[in-house]
Each structure stands twice: as C-alpha cells, then as structure tokens.
Coordinates of C-alpha atoms in Angstrom, one line a residue:
Chain M
M1 CA 99.7 138.1 114.0
A2 CA 97.9 134.8 114.7
A3 CA 94.6 137.0 115.4
K4 CA 94.8 138.5 111.8
R5 CA 94.7 135.5 110.4
R6 CA 91.5 134.8 112.7
E7 CA 90.2 137.5 111.0
M8 CA 90.3 136.5 107.8
V9 CA 87.4 134.3 108.0
P10 CA 84.7 136.4 109.3
M11 CA 86.2 139.2 106.9
G12 CA 86.2 136.9 104.2
L13 CA 82.8 136.2 104.6
L14 CA 81.8 140.0 105.0
W15 CA 83.6 141.4 101.8
G16 CA 82.2 138.3 100.4
A17 CA 78.3 139.1 101.2
G18 CA 79.5 142.3 99.8
I19 CA 80.3 141.4 96.6
A20 CA 77.5 138.3 96.7
T21 CA 75.1 141.6 96.4
I22 CA 76.7 143.0 93.5
I23 CA 76.7 139.5 91.5
I24 CA 73.0 139.0 92.4
L25 CA 72.0 142.0 90.3
V26 CA 74.2 142.4 87.8
V27 CA 73.1 138.2 87.5
I28 CA 69.4 138.9 87.0
L29 CA 70.1 142.4 85.2
A30 CA 72.5 140.6 82.3
Y31 CA 70.1 137.7 81.9
I32 CA 67.0 139.5 81.2
L33 CA 69.0 142.2 79.2
A34 CA 70.9 139.7 77.3
E35 CA 66.9 137.5 76.7
G36 CA 65.5 140.7 76.1
L37 CA 67.6 143.8 73.9
P38 CA 68.1 141.7 70.8
L39 CA 64.3 141.7 70.9
I40 CA 63.7 145.4 71.0
S41 CA 63.5 147.1 68.0
W42 CA 61.4 150.4 66.9
H43 CA 58.8 148.0 65.4
F44 CA 59.3 145.9 68.7
L45 CA 57.9 149.5 70.4
T46 CA 55.8 151.1 68.2
A47 CA 53.3 148.1 67.2
N48 CA 50.5 146.8 68.9
P49 CA 50.7 143.3 71.0
G50 CA 49.0 141.1 68.3
V51 CA 46.3 138.7 69.1
R52 CA 47.3 135.3 71.4
G53 CA 49.9 133.5 68.7
Q54 CA 50.6 135.7 66.4
T55 CA 54.5 137.1 66.1
G56 CA 56.8 139.3 65.4
T57 CA 54.0 142.5 67.5
G58 CA 55.3 145.2 69.5
I59 CA 54.0 146.3 73.0
Y60 CA 53.1 150.3 71.5
S61 CA 49.6 149.5 73.8
T62 CA 51.4 148.6 77.3
I63 CA 53.7 151.8 76.9
V64 CA 51.4 154.1 76.3
A65 CA 49.3 152.3 79.0
T66 CA 52.2 152.3 81.7
V67 CA 52.6 155.8 80.9
A68 CA 49.7 156.9 81.3
V69 CA 48.4 155.3 85.3
T70 CA 52.2 156.3 86.7
G71 CA 51.2 159.9 84.7
V72 CA 47.6 160.1 86.3
A73 CA 49.4 158.6 89.8
L74 CA 52.3 161.5 89.2
L75 CA 49.3 164.3 88.9
V76 CA 47.7 163.4 92.2
A77 CA 50.5 162.1 94.3
A78 CA 52.2 164.9 93.7
P79 CA 51.1 168.1 94.7
L80 CA 49.3 166.3 98.1
S81 CA 53.0 165.1 99.1
V82 CA 55.3 168.3 98.7
G83 CA 52.0 170.4 100.2
G84 CA 52.6 167.8 102.6
A85 CA 55.9 168.2 103.2
I86 CA 55.6 171.9 102.9
Y87 CA 53.0 172.0 105.4
L88 CA 55.4 169.0 108.1
N89 CA 58.4 170.9 107.8
E90 CA 57.8 174.5 107.3
Y91 CA 54.8 174.9 109.6
T92 CA 54.9 173.2 112.4
R93 CA 57.2 172.1 115.1
E94 CA 58.1 168.5 116.4
N95 CA 54.8 167.6 118.0
L96 CA 52.0 165.4 117.7
L97 CA 50.5 166.0 114.8
R98 CA 54.0 166.1 112.7
K99 CA 54.7 162.5 114.1
V100 CA 50.6 161.3 113.6
I101 CA 51.5 162.0 110.3
R102 CA 55.3 160.9 109.9
Q103 CA 53.7 157.2 111.3
A104 CA 51.3 157.1 109.2
A105 CA 53.5 157.7 106.0
E106 CA 55.2 155.2 107.5
V107 CA 52.4 152.3 108.0
L108 CA 50.7 153.4 104.1
A109 CA 54.3 152.6 102.4
G110 CA 54.0 149.3 104.5
I111 CA 50.3 148.2 102.7
P112 CA 50.9 145.6 100.5
S113 CA 50.2 146.4 96.8
I114 CA 47.7 143.4 97.0
I115 CA 45.7 144.6 100.4
I116 CA 45.6 148.5 98.4
G117 CA 44.8 146.7 95.0
L118 CA 41.6 145.4 97.0
F119 CA 40.7 148.8 98.2
G120 CA 41.5 150.3 94.7
F121 CA 38.8 147.3 93.4
L122 CA 36.4 148.1 96.0
F123 CA 36.7 152.2 96.0
F124 CA 37.8 153.0 92.4
V125 CA 36.6 150.0 90.3
I126 CA 32.9 149.2 91.9
Y127 CA 32.3 152.4 93.7
L128 CA 33.2 155.3 91.8
L129 CA 32.6 153.1 88.8
P130 CA 30.4 155.7 87.5
Y131 CA 33.4 158.5 87.8
T132 CA 36.3 156.0 86.7
G133 CA 35.1 153.6 84.1
G134 CA 35.4 150.6 86.8
W135 CA 38.8 149.6 85.3
S136 CA 40.6 151.8 83.7
V137 CA 43.4 153.9 83.6
L138 CA 41.7 156.5 85.9
S139 CA 41.4 153.8 88.7
G140 CA 44.8 151.9 88.5
G141 CA 46.6 155.6 88.6
L142 CA 44.6 156.7 91.3
T143 CA 45.6 153.8 93.4
L144 CA 48.8 153.7 92.3
A145 CA 48.6 157.1 94.0
F146 CA 48.4 155.0 97.3
M147 CA 51.8 153.9 96.8
V148 CA 53.7 156.7 95.0
L149 CA 52.6 159.6 98.3
P150 CA 54.5 157.5 101.5
I151 CA 57.8 157.0 99.1
S152 CA 58.0 161.4 98.0
L153 CA 55.8 162.2 101.4
R154 CA 58.9 161.1 103.2
I155 CA 61.8 162.3 100.2
S156 CA 60.8 165.4 99.8
E157 CA 60.8 166.2 103.7
E158 CA 64.2 165.3 103.9
A159 CA 65.2 167.3 100.7
L160 CA 63.5 170.2 103.2
K161 CA 64.8 169.7 106.3
A162 CA 68.1 169.8 105.0
V163 CA 68.1 173.4 103.6
P164 CA 69.5 175.6 106.0
G165 CA 67.1 178.0 107.9
E166 CA 69.5 180.7 107.8
L167 CA 68.0 181.1 104.4
R168 CA 65.0 180.8 105.4
E169 CA 66.0 183.8 108.1
G170 CA 67.4 185.8 105.2
S171 CA 64.2 185.5 102.7
L172 CA 62.1 186.9 106.2
G173 CA 64.3 189.1 106.9
L174 CA 64.0 190.8 103.9
G175 CA 60.2 191.4 104.2
A176 CA 59.2 188.4 101.9
T177 CA 55.9 186.6 103.5
K178 CA 56.2 182.9 104.6
W179 CA 55.0 181.5 101.1
Q180 CA 56.7 184.0 99.4
S181 CA 60.0 182.4 101.2
I182 CA 58.9 179.0 100.6
T183 CA 58.6 179.4 96.9
T184 CA 61.2 181.6 95.8
V185 CA 63.9 180.4 98.7
V186 CA 63.5 176.8 99.9
L187 CA 61.5 175.3 97.1
P188 CA 64.5 176.4 94.2
T189 CA 67.3 175.0 97.0
A190 CA 65.4 171.8 98.0
L191 CA 64.0 170.8 94.0
P192 CA 66.9 168.6 93.1
G193 CA 65.5 166.1 96.4
I194 CA 61.6 166.7 95.8
V195 CA 62.5 165.5 92.2
T196 CA 64.2 162.8 93.4
G197 CA 61.2 161.7 95.6
L198 CA 59.2 162.4 93.0
I199 CA 60.9 159.7 90.8
L200 CA 61.4 157.7 92.9
G201 CA 57.4 157.6 93.5
M202 CA 57.4 157.0 89.7
G203 CA 59.7 153.8 89.8
R204 CA 57.5 152.3 92.2
A205 CA 54.2 153.5 89.6
I206 CA 56.4 151.9 86.8
G207 CA 56.7 148.5 88.5
E208 CA 54.3 147.8 90.6
T209 CA 51.8 145.0 89.3
A210 CA 49.8 143.4 91.9
A211 CA 47.3 147.0 92.8
I212 CA 47.1 147.3 88.9
L213 CA 46.0 143.9 88.5
L214 CA 43.0 144.3 90.5
T215 CA 42.2 147.5 89.1
A216 CA 43.3 148.6 85.6
G217 CA 41.2 146.0 83.9
G218 CA 44.4 144.2 81.7
A219 CA 42.6 144.8 78.2
I220 CA 46.0 144.7 75.8
G221 CA 44.0 147.8 73.4
L222 CA 45.2 151.1 72.6
I223 CA 43.6 152.8 75.2
H224 CA 41.5 156.2 73.8
S225 CA 40.3 157.8 77.3
L226 CA 41.6 157.7 80.8
Q227 CA 38.1 155.3 81.6
D228 CA 39.7 152.9 79.4
P229 CA 41.0 149.4 80.8
C230 CA 44.8 149.0 79.9
C231 CA 47.6 146.6 80.2
P232 CA 50.5 148.4 81.5
M233 CA 53.9 146.4 81.2
T234 CA 54.3 144.5 84.4
L235 CA 51.1 143.2 83.9
Y236 CA 51.2 142.2 80.4
I237 CA 54.3 139.9 81.5
Y238 CA 52.2 139.1 84.1
N239 CA 49.1 138.2 81.6
I240 CA 51.6 136.7 78.4
L241 CA 53.7 134.3 80.8
T242 CA 50.7 132.9 82.5
E243 CA 48.1 132.7 80.1
Y244 CA 49.9 132.4 76.6
N245 CA 53.8 131.5 77.9
D246 CA 55.0 134.3 75.2
T247 CA 58.2 134.2 77.7
S248 CA 60.4 135.4 74.4
T249 CA 57.8 138.8 74.2
A250 CA 58.1 138.5 78.7
Y251 CA 62.0 139.3 77.7
G252 CA 61.5 142.0 75.2
T253 CA 58.8 144.1 78.2
A254 CA 61.4 143.3 81.3
A255 CA 64.5 144.7 79.3
V256 CA 62.3 147.7 78.3
L257 CA 61.0 148.2 81.9
I258 CA 64.9 147.4 83.6
I259 CA 66.6 150.2 81.0
A260 CA 63.6 152.3 82.9
I261 CA 64.3 151.5 86.5
L262 CA 68.0 151.4 85.7
A263 CA 67.5 154.9 84.1
I264 CA 66.0 156.8 86.8
T265 CA 68.8 154.8 89.4
F266 CA 71.1 156.6 87.9
I267 CA 69.5 159.9 87.6
T268 CA 68.4 159.9 91.5
D269 CA 71.7 159.0 92.4
W270 CA 73.0 161.6 90.6
L271 CA 70.6 164.3 91.7
M272 CA 71.0 163.1 95.8
N273 CA 74.6 163.6 95.0
S274 CA 74.7 167.2 93.5
Y275 CA 72.0 167.9 96.0
T276 CA 73.9 167.3 99.1
K277 CA 77.5 169.0 96.9
K278 CA 75.2 171.8 97.0
L279 CA 74.3 172.1 100.1
K280 CA 77.5 171.4 101.4
G281 CA 78.9 174.0 99.2
L282 CA 76.6 176.9 100.7
Chain E
M1 CA 45.0 202.6 104.7
R2 CA 46.1 200.6 101.4
A3 CA 48.7 199.1 103.0
L4 CA 46.9 198.4 105.7
R5 CA 44.6 196.5 103.3
R6 CA 47.1 194.6 101.3
S7 CA 48.0 192.9 104.6
R8 CA 45.4 192.0 105.6
T9 CA 45.1 190.5 102.1
R10 CA 48.2 189.1 102.3
D11 CA 47.4 187.1 105.3
A12 CA 44.6 185.9 104.5
R13 CA 46.6 184.4 101.8
E14 CA 48.9 183.1 103.3
R15 CA 46.2 181.7 105.3
L16 CA 44.4 179.9 103.1
I17 CA 48.0 178.4 101.5
Q18 CA 48.6 177.2 105.0
L19 CA 44.8 175.5 104.9
I20 CA 45.9 174.2 101.4
L21 CA 49.1 172.6 102.7
L22 CA 47.8 171.6 106.2
V23 CA 44.8 169.2 104.1
C24 CA 47.8 167.8 101.9
A25 CA 49.8 167.0 105.0
I26 CA 47.0 164.2 106.3
S27 CA 46.0 162.9 103.1
S28 CA 48.0 160.1 104.1
I29 CA 46.2 159.8 107.3
F30 CA 43.0 159.4 105.6
A31 CA 44.4 157.1 102.5
I32 CA 44.9 154.8 105.2
F33 CA 41.9 155.4 107.0
L34 CA 40.3 154.9 103.8
I35 CA 42.0 151.5 103.2
I36 CA 40.8 149.9 106.8
V37 CA 37.5 150.8 106.0
F38 CA 36.8 149.9 102.9
V39 CA 39.1 146.6 103.0
F40 CA 37.4 146.0 106.2
S41 CA 34.2 146.6 105.2
Q42 CA 33.7 143.7 103.2
G43 CA 36.3 141.5 105.1
V44 CA 35.1 141.7 108.7
P45 CA 31.9 140.7 108.0
F46 CA 32.8 137.1 106.2
L47 CA 35.3 136.8 109.5
A48 CA 32.2 137.3 112.1
E49 CA 30.1 134.6 110.2
A50 CA 32.7 132.3 109.4
G51 CA 34.7 132.8 112.6
L52 CA 37.7 130.8 113.9
P53 CA 37.1 127.5 111.2
F54 CA 38.1 130.3 108.8
L55 CA 41.8 130.3 110.3
T56 CA 41.9 127.0 111.3
G57 CA 40.5 124.8 108.6
S58 CA 42.3 123.0 106.1
V59 CA 40.0 122.9 103.3
W60 CA 39.7 125.2 100.8
L61 CA 36.8 124.8 98.5
P62 CA 35.2 128.5 97.6
A63 CA 31.8 129.1 96.1
D64 CA 29.5 131.8 95.4
S65 CA 27.4 131.7 98.9
F66 CA 28.6 131.2 102.3
A67 CA 26.6 128.0 102.5
A68 CA 27.8 126.3 99.5
G69 CA 31.4 127.0 100.2
T70 CA 34.3 125.7 102.8
W71 CA 35.9 128.1 104.3
G72 CA 39.8 127.0 106.0
I73 CA 42.8 128.9 104.8
F74 CA 45.1 127.5 107.8
P75 CA 47.3 126.1 104.6
I76 CA 47.8 129.5 103.3
I77 CA 48.8 131.3 106.4
L78 CA 51.1 128.4 107.1
G79 CA 52.4 129.3 103.4
S80 CA 52.3 133.0 104.1
L81 CA 54.4 132.0 107.3
V82 CA 56.8 129.3 105.9
V83 CA 57.6 131.1 103.1
T84 CA 58.6 134.5 104.6
L85 CA 60.3 133.0 107.6
G86 CA 62.4 130.9 105.5
A87 CA 63.5 134.0 103.3
V88 CA 64.4 136.1 106.3
A89 CA 66.6 133.3 107.4
I90 CA 68.1 133.4 104.1
G91 CA 68.0 137.5 103.3
A92 CA 69.0 138.8 106.9
P93 CA 72.6 137.4 107.3
L94 CA 73.5 138.1 104.2
G95 CA 72.1 141.8 104.0
I96 CA 73.4 142.5 107.6
A97 CA 76.4 140.8 106.5
C98 CA 76.2 143.6 103.3
A99 CA 75.7 146.1 105.3
V100 CA 78.3 146.1 107.9
F101 CA 80.7 146.3 105.0
L102 CA 79.3 148.5 103.2
A103 CA 79.2 150.8 106.4
E104 CA 82.8 149.6 108.1
I105 CA 84.8 147.7 105.5
A106 CA 84.0 148.5 101.7
P107 CA 86.7 151.1 100.1
P108 CA 85.2 154.2 98.3
A109 CA 85.0 152.4 94.8
I110 CA 83.3 149.5 95.4
R111 CA 80.4 151.5 97.3
R112 CA 80.0 153.6 94.3
V113 CA 78.5 151.0 92.9
L114 CA 77.2 148.9 95.8
V115 CA 75.0 151.9 97.1
P116 CA 73.2 152.3 92.9
S117 CA 72.7 148.6 93.2
V118 CA 71.0 148.1 96.5
S119 CA 68.5 150.7 94.9
A120 CA 68.2 149.4 91.5
L121 CA 67.5 145.5 93.8
A122 CA 65.0 147.8 95.0
G123 CA 63.4 149.1 91.9
V124 CA 63.5 146.2 90.3
P125 CA 59.6 145.5 89.6
S126 CA 58.2 142.4 91.6
V127 CA 56.9 140.7 88.4
V128 CA 60.3 141.2 86.6
Y129 CA 61.8 138.9 89.5
G130 CA 59.1 136.3 89.5
F131 CA 59.7 136.4 86.0
F132 CA 63.7 135.7 86.5
A133 CA 62.8 133.1 89.0
L134 CA 60.3 131.6 86.7
L135 CA 62.5 131.2 83.8
V136 CA 66.0 129.9 85.9
I137 CA 65.1 128.9 89.2
V138 CA 62.2 127.4 88.7
P139 CA 63.7 124.8 86.1
W140 CA 66.7 124.5 88.7
I141 CA 65.1 122.9 91.4
R142 CA 63.2 121.1 89.2
G143 CA 66.1 119.5 87.0
Q144 CA 68.1 119.0 90.9
F145 CA 65.6 118.0 93.2
G146 CA 62.8 116.6 90.7
G147 CA 58.9 118.0 91.7
F148 CA 57.5 120.6 89.4
G149 CA 60.2 123.4 90.6
T150 CA 57.6 125.6 91.5
S151 CA 58.0 125.4 95.0
V152 CA 58.4 126.4 98.7
L153 CA 61.8 126.3 98.3
A154 CA 62.2 129.0 94.9
C155 CA 60.0 131.0 96.7
W156 CA 62.7 131.8 99.5
I157 CA 64.9 132.1 96.7
I158 CA 63.6 134.9 95.3
L159 CA 62.2 136.3 98.2
S160 CA 65.3 136.8 100.0
I161 CA 67.0 138.9 97.0
M162 CA 64.2 141.2 97.1
I163 CA 64.0 141.7 101.0
L164 CA 68.0 142.5 100.4
P165 CA 67.6 146.3 100.1
T166 CA 65.3 146.9 102.3
I167 CA 67.4 144.9 105.3
I168 CA 71.0 146.8 103.9
S169 CA 69.9 150.4 103.2
I170 CA 68.2 150.2 106.8
S171 CA 70.7 148.4 108.2
T172 CA 73.4 150.3 106.7
D173 CA 71.7 153.6 108.1
A174 CA 71.8 152.2 111.8
M175 CA 75.4 151.2 111.8
R176 CA 76.4 154.8 110.4
A177 CA 74.7 156.3 113.1
V178 CA 77.3 154.6 115.5
P179 CA 79.3 157.3 117.2
R180 CA 82.9 156.9 115.8
E181 CA 83.9 157.7 119.2
Y182 CA 83.0 153.6 120.4
K183 CA 84.7 152.7 117.3
E184 CA 87.3 154.3 118.0
G185 CA 87.6 153.5 121.6
S186 CA 87.5 149.7 121.0
L187 CA 90.6 150.2 118.2
A188 CA 92.3 152.4 120.7
M189 CA 92.0 149.8 123.3
G190 CA 93.8 147.4 121.0
A191 CA 90.4 146.1 119.8
T192 CA 91.1 144.2 116.1
R193 CA 88.1 145.2 112.9
W194 CA 86.5 142.7 113.9
Q195 CA 85.5 142.5 117.6
T196 CA 85.1 146.4 116.9
I197 CA 82.6 145.2 113.9
R198 CA 81.0 142.2 116.9
S199 CA 81.7 143.8 120.0
V200 CA 80.3 147.3 119.6
L201 CA 79.6 148.5 116.2
I202 CA 76.3 145.4 116.2
P203 CA 75.3 145.4 119.2
A204 CA 75.5 149.9 119.1
A205 CA 73.2 149.2 115.9
S206 CA 71.0 146.5 117.2
S207 CA 67.8 148.2 117.2
G208 CA 68.1 148.9 113.8
I209 CA 69.2 146.1 112.4
I210 CA 66.2 144.3 113.8
A211 CA 64.3 146.8 112.5
S212 CA 65.4 146.1 109.1
V213 CA 64.8 142.5 109.7
I214 CA 61.4 142.8 110.6
L215 CA 60.4 145.5 108.4
G216 CA 62.2 143.0 105.7
M217 CA 59.8 140.2 107.0
G218 CA 57.1 142.3 106.4
R219 CA 57.9 142.8 102.9
A220 CA 58.4 139.5 101.6
I221 CA 54.9 138.8 103.6
G222 CA 53.1 141.3 101.4
E223 CA 55.3 140.4 98.2
T224 CA 52.7 139.2 95.7
M225 CA 53.8 138.8 92.4
A226 CA 57.0 136.7 92.4
V227 CA 55.3 134.6 94.6
L228 CA 52.2 134.0 92.6
L229 CA 54.1 133.3 89.8
V230 CA 56.6 130.2 91.6
A231 CA 54.5 129.0 94.6
G232 CA 52.3 126.5 92.7
N233 CA 49.6 128.1 94.5
S234 CA 48.5 124.8 95.6
V235 CA 46.1 125.4 98.9
T236 CA 47.6 122.1 100.5
I237 CA 50.4 122.0 103.6
P238 CA 53.5 121.5 101.9
G239 CA 55.0 118.6 102.3
S240 CA 58.7 119.6 101.8
I241 CA 60.6 122.2 100.9
F242 CA 60.8 120.7 96.7
A243 CA 56.5 121.0 97.3
P244 CA 53.5 123.6 96.1
V245 CA 52.7 126.2 98.6
S246 CA 49.9 129.1 98.4
T247 CA 50.0 132.5 100.6
L248 CA 47.3 135.1 101.2
T249 CA 48.5 137.4 98.5
A250 CA 48.9 134.9 95.5
Q251 CA 46.0 133.7 96.8
I252 CA 43.8 137.3 97.0
A253 CA 45.7 137.8 93.5
L254 CA 44.9 134.5 91.6
E255 CA 41.4 134.5 92.6
M256 CA 40.0 138.1 92.9
N257 CA 39.9 137.5 89.2
Y258 CA 37.0 135.6 88.9
A259 CA 35.5 135.5 92.5
T260 CA 31.7 136.9 93.3
G261 CA 29.4 137.3 96.0
A262 CA 30.8 135.7 99.5
H263 CA 33.7 133.9 97.9
Q264 CA 35.4 137.6 97.0
Q265 CA 34.3 138.6 100.7
A266 CA 36.5 135.9 101.7
L267 CA 38.8 137.0 99.8
F268 CA 38.9 140.3 101.0
A269 CA 38.4 138.6 104.8
M270 CA 42.0 136.8 103.5
G271 CA 43.6 141.1 103.1
V272 CA 42.3 141.7 106.6
V273 CA 44.2 138.8 107.9
L274 CA 47.7 139.7 105.9
F275 CA 46.8 143.5 107.0
V276 CA 46.9 142.4 110.6
F277 CA 50.3 140.1 110.6
I278 CA 51.7 143.8 108.7
M279 CA 50.4 145.7 111.7
I280 CA 52.1 143.7 113.8
L281 CA 55.5 143.4 112.0
T282 CA 55.4 147.4 112.1
G283 CA 54.3 147.7 115.8
L284 CA 57.5 144.9 116.3
A285 CA 59.1 147.7 114.5
N286 CA 58.4 150.5 115.8
L287 CA 59.2 148.8 119.2
A288 CA 63.1 148.0 117.8
T289 CA 63.6 151.2 117.1
R290 CA 62.5 153.1 120.3
R291 CA 64.2 150.6 122.8
R292 CA 67.5 152.2 121.9
V293 CA 70.3 151.4 123.2
T294 CA 72.0 153.1 125.7
F295 CA 75.3 153.8 127.1

C-alpha cells in the first residue's frame, strides 16, 4: 500500500506529460483556428492579395503557388522514391548497397531545410537559371523534392516490406515475371502505405518555408508559368508578419494551412489503420 | 522460336526496368552528393580564407568584399548551441515521459487521441509555430520579464514543443520494441509498475531514447523559421535568457536576401558549419542505436 502511494507521484507525472502534449497541440491549433477561421471566406480564398495596407483581400495566388511547388516536388520525388523503394525491397537482399542507401535517405532527411535552401539557391536559381527562370515555382518545387524524397522512400519501403512473401511467390509460381508480380500483386497491396508516404511528403512540402524563402522568389502575383517567381502560403505568412505586420491575414493563411495539415494527418492515420487491418485479414 | 524470342525481349525489358529502379534507388545518394558539392564549393574557400578567426571572432560586420568586412560568427554558433541545448533540456524530459505514457500506461481511448496528436504536431509548419510564438509567447515574456520578448527563452519554449514529436515517436518505438518478457518478469518478481518502468523498460530502451534526444537536438539546431521570428536576431552573446539571440539558421535566412560577394560566401560557410554539427549529431545517434543493450 505504501509502495502504491509512493508510485502516485511518478505515475501522475507520466500522465501529466501525456495530457500536456495533447493540451499543447490543442492550444496552438485552437488559438490559430479561433483567430483565423472567422477570416476565411469564399472571397478570402479566391481573391488575390492586394498591395500593402489594402484590406479585404484574399490569398488566392499563394494557394496556387503552394499547390504548384508541391506538385512539382511530388512529380519528381514520387517516382524516384517509389521506384527506389521497389528496388530496395524487391531486387536486393540485405546488403551493403541497401544499407548505404537507407543511411543516405536518413542523412538527407536530417539535413536542415535552410541548407537545402542554400543548395537550391545555388543549383536551381543560379546554376540552372536558363531552365528554371531563377527564383521560380520550378526552383522551389525541385528544391522541395529533395525533402519529400527521403520521407516517402522510407514509408514506401516499409509498406512494401509489409506485403507477405507468399503473395509474390504465388504470382511468380503462376508464371508472371518479377515486374508483372510487382505491378499486379505487390504494388496494389502496398498502395495504401505508399500513398501514405506520398501524402506525408506532400505535408512536408506544403509546410516548408526556409528552403522556399531562398528559392521561390516571393512575388505575390498570380503565376502564369512554372518559371515565374511565386509566394506559397508559408512564405506569405512570414512576409506579411515581418514586412507589413498584418497579423489578421497571417491568421487566416495559417488557419488554411492548419486545416490542410489536419486533413493530411487524419487521412494518413485512417489509411495506415485500414492498411494494417487489411494485411492482418489476409 | 517465337517463344524464345519473346522470352528474350521479356528478359531485356525486365533488366531495363531493374536498371531504372536502381537509378531511382541511388537518387538519395546522388542528392546528398549534390548538396555537399554545391554548398561546400561556396563555403569551404571562404572558410579557408577566413581561417580560425571566423569561428572564434565575435564581431560580425559583413561586407561585399572580404577585406572590407569583419567575419566572426562565435556569438552565432554560441546562440545556436544555447538555443538547442535549452530546448532539449525542456523538451527531452517531457517527450520521454510522454513516450513512456504512450507505450505503457495510456488507456486505448487516450492513445487513439495522442498518436494522431503527435503526428499533427509534427506536421504543423514551422512558420506557424513561429507565428504562434511571436503572437503569444513573445508578448507573455515581454509582459512578465520586460525587454523585447524576442529572446533565448522564447526560442527554448517554442523549440522544445517542436522537437516533441521526434523524441516521442522514436522513444515510443524503442520502448515498444522491449520484449514483453522483461516487463512481465519484473512484474512477476513483485516490482511495481513504476519500478518496472524505471529499472527495466527505460534501461532496455535507452539506446533508442538517447537516439531520439540526439535527433531532436538535430531538429532544434536546424530549425529556421520559428527561431527567425522569435529570436530577435542580434549578433551578440546573450547576457540573459531574456536577451535576444541569433542562430546559424536564422542568420543565413535573414541575410541571404541581400548578401552578395564575400558576404554570400560567408553565409554558405555558416551553412557548412551547421552541416558539420548535423553530421556529428547524426553520427552520435547512429552510435547510440548500434550499441544495443544486451541481457
């Protein structure tokens, strides 16, 4: 009984830590949503930002910019990461190459976004200027691809690893080639996991700011080509805070971002749950 | 004959696909190679020219030409370290405790809320954290303790929150990986739940817990936007936790906008210094996970 009572303090602290983590999240999200949601209207989402000091404007061009850079990043990173994961899981055994690649992906994921931004500035904005147009959607998106790649590679690999070996053997046994088994049996089974990886990578791209700051240009106008400079939502929040001190538009933009991130969290959570259930049911 | 030819083209196609997939797989290695080559190509020549005083000098007066500037980033390096260590000192105990709660204690209903909450915390963009800190934490510090509010303390608070998901998710995985028999053995011998957590679970998961803290440290030292918004960005050695501070990441982000010539190269050199810190931390995290506790 005395031991039980002595336990109350440490166990209470552990409970406290768990609850505190939930409370921190709720406070941050609730605060921004409470301030930002009332600002969101059809007009806010579909009107372009005005020049400095102009009220009642929207964030349309920044939403377009976010979608565009994220799209470019995914278009590059998705085939590379899924293809890489297929190679690692289906074509190699546990060997040195596999270890090196996995380590490389881990290192890549750990490189601070500002360093990736420095690289993107030098490589895409300066060095590849004739192709990317300098600070542009293309430069920003390609830089982001470096950050999406490791996330989606790791999760795709885990998803492929979870596919039972019997499925592959069954398909091969029926006379399918390796590639046929992969496209018709392995990939469809692992699809929810692969999609989860891509969505998480997408979330990273949507939320990234530092790398975008050095590569996208920050021009507020609506983009007409991939070579135009642009200002995604995250960068827009930073710019209006530091240059115009316009907190209300910043709240509205942050609320839109948070809704996107929450949607991503719920969708991936649901996908992963249904995936593990499906595999267990096999 | 036709069947043979078909199988031969099929083989060729299979080999081509395998080659394409191999190229995809090594793209991560190629990406790191590119990043290092480009960032170092600008930063290392500057480091070589400026030498040790770049790291130890405490006056930062950048200019377009090397001769016209004074290049000392000691306060900035110190700022990065102070901000990071403080954030970890606050975030690590909370994160590890939350991981124990999640792995061992939490009822399923709470776990169902907590797990997505941690992913959501990881997904919130850093600029949104910075925004929140600038509008809530900074004014609070200003009101309570005076000064500008943009300070070391503001960085500690917001960064300690931002590294929670890293610490919680990796620590939880490490604790989940502890064989059930260890815990059952301990409980069967009459140890209480807390005694089991303290003397069996945490020691057995220690390598993963240490790795999680080191990776959290990497996250904190590499964080840019939140720090940029709340640090105050003054290149001086902070006299107290309520004084403004500058970090490597924030200084690069702040000055890249207008830097040219030697100044720009100096910022790349700061990027190289930051890269070295990150590599040391990654190496340490790897060491920690490799040295498994065996029974």
